[in-house]
XYZ file of C-alpha atoms in Angstrom:
148
model
C -27.879 -41.737 22.422
C -25.918 -38.974 24.134
C -22.420 -39.063 21.431
C -24.990 -38.046 18.354
C -25.572 -35.550 20.413
C -22.216 -34.795 21.004
C -20.745 -34.837 16.938
C -23.664 -32.447 16.185
C -22.980 -29.794 18.520
C -18.567 -30.871 17.836
C -19.156 -29.942 14.204
C -21.688 -27.409 14.622
C -19.365 -25.981 16.868
C -16.255 -26.317 14.132
C -18.085 -24.788 11.202
C -19.094 -21.566 14.234
C -15.057 -22.029 14.973
C -14.001 -22.075 11.429
C -16.627 -19.011 10.494
C -14.957 -16.667 12.749
C -11.752 -17.816 11.869
C -11.823 -16.967 7.889
C -13.489 -13.360 9.169
C -10.796 -13.104 10.763
C -8.818 -13.723 8.179
C -10.298 -12.013 5.484
C -10.574 -7.954 8.248
C -6.401 -9.323 8.936
C -5.992 -9.252 5.354
C -8.254 -5.557 4.218
C -6.444 -4.034 7.536
C -2.639 -5.254 5.989
C -3.088 -4.517 3.195
C -4.567 -0.808 3.130
C -1.916 -0.030 6.050
C 1.409 -1.575 5.969
C 3.759 -0.685 3.287
C 6.287 -3.694 2.844
C 9.945 -1.870 1.220
C 11.229 -2.753 -2.163
C 14.453 -3.650 -2.458
C 15.501 -3.990 -6.281
C 13.652 -0.864 -7.699
C 14.639 1.615 -10.137
C 13.702 5.145 -10.728
C 13.921 7.373 -13.204
C 13.436 11.298 -14.259
C 12.297 11.864 -17.750
C 14.077 8.958 -18.608
C 17.328 10.026 -16.577
C 18.800 8.478 -13.490
C 19.503 11.288 -10.512
C 21.036 10.707 -7.185
C 18.555 12.287 -5.472
C 16.585 9.690 -6.348
C 18.154 7.702 -3.299
C 15.730 9.521 -1.013
C 13.286 7.465 -2.169
C 12.063 4.746 -0.023
C 9.853 2.836 -2.657
C 7.072 0.403 -0.468
C 4.348 -1.465 -1.686
C 1.204 -3.195 -0.594
C -0.178 -6.961 -0.406
C -2.913 -5.255 -3.147
C -0.189 -3.320 -5.047
C -0.244 -0.236 -4.575
C 2.852 1.642 -4.597
C 3.877 4.685 -2.252
C 7.333 6.343 -3.379
C 8.328 7.495 0.204
C 10.930 10.444 0.253
C 13.535 10.141 3.441
C 14.376 14.203 2.894
C 11.594 16.281 2.907
C 10.288 16.076 -1.045
C 7.445 15.101 -3.193
C 6.077 11.990 -1.970
C 3.871 9.308 -4.640
C 1.079 7.404 -3.700
C 0.067 5.128 -6.967
C -2.579 3.164 -7.314
C -2.623 1.070 -10.417
C -5.870 -0.097 -9.546
C -7.575 2.894 -8.909
C -5.438 4.629 -11.986
C -4.702 7.389 -9.349
C -1.239 9.117 -8.647
C -1.771 10.987 -5.631
C 0.960 13.699 -3.637
C 0.725 12.849 0.350
C 1.441 15.450 2.746
C 5.684 15.359 3.825
C 3.176 16.214 7.785
C 1.571 13.166 7.554
C 3.200 10.553 10.531
C 4.976 7.637 9.544
C 6.356 4.574 11.577
C 8.976 2.561 10.330
C 9.637 -1.520 11.271
C 12.371 -2.365 10.093
C 11.953 -4.008 6.253
C 8.039 -2.417 6.309
C 5.928 1.112 7.081
C 2.953 1.253 8.595
C 0.472 3.876 8.346
C -2.627 4.812 10.999
C -4.715 5.555 7.897
C -5.221 3.582 4.822
C -3.705 6.116 2.707
C -5.259 4.968 -0.643
C -8.518 4.894 0.525
C -8.094 7.786 1.895
C -10.732 10.850 1.422
C -9.163 13.579 3.309
C -7.075 16.147 1.152
C -5.018 17.399 4.320
C -3.422 14.104 4.035
C -4.105 13.459 -0.226
C -4.254 15.319 -3.486
C -4.943 13.025 -6.242
C -2.587 14.276 -9.279
C -5.039 15.101 -12.413
C -4.336 14.596 -15.701
C -1.101 12.197 -14.030
C -1.523 10.242 -17.856
C -0.894 6.324 -15.569
C 0.909 3.715 -17.224
C 1.251 0.424 -16.063
C 3.713 -2.232 -17.184
C 4.347 -5.429 -15.834
C 6.739 -4.953 -12.585
C 6.484 -1.052 -13.810
C 4.641 2.362 -13.975
C 4.758 5.438 -15.986
C 3.374 8.595 -14.629
C 3.835 12.592 -14.956
C 4.410 14.071 -12.132
C 2.089 17.607 -11.561
C 5.351 19.648 -12.052
C 5.003 18.285 -16.190
C 8.039 15.043 -15.227
C 7.551 12.157 -16.292
C 8.565 9.276 -13.986
C 9.780 5.741 -14.320
C 9.210 3.151 -11.078
C 10.261 -0.947 -12.272
C 9.965 -3.362 -9.252
């Protein structure tokens, strides 16, 4: 009789532990997918169909859910590309990033960030999402091609 109670208790505890573990994994994935940007090593950036040496200043990063961030390391325009939302945004230079080796950490969820002090959505960006590339029109009217 005692063995049966222990088995039922163990089964209940294992189910609760599994539910808690799955919930923790989902929360960790969502947080990582919105706050951690992994560097993209092999990325080709063209502006108006041509390469410019100034584009070496851009450090591209990508989240687990496919958002791309073109971070300028030398005081330039920084672009956030969200293919899921079909949206291009410009991120202010004043925003603080934390670089840790091959990834960049942001304190805020930039993709879903609603405050205009940090993120400005680019109207009429003509975003084109292809197989391992995106193209968009910048606010200056230049056509960007980013292959990753």
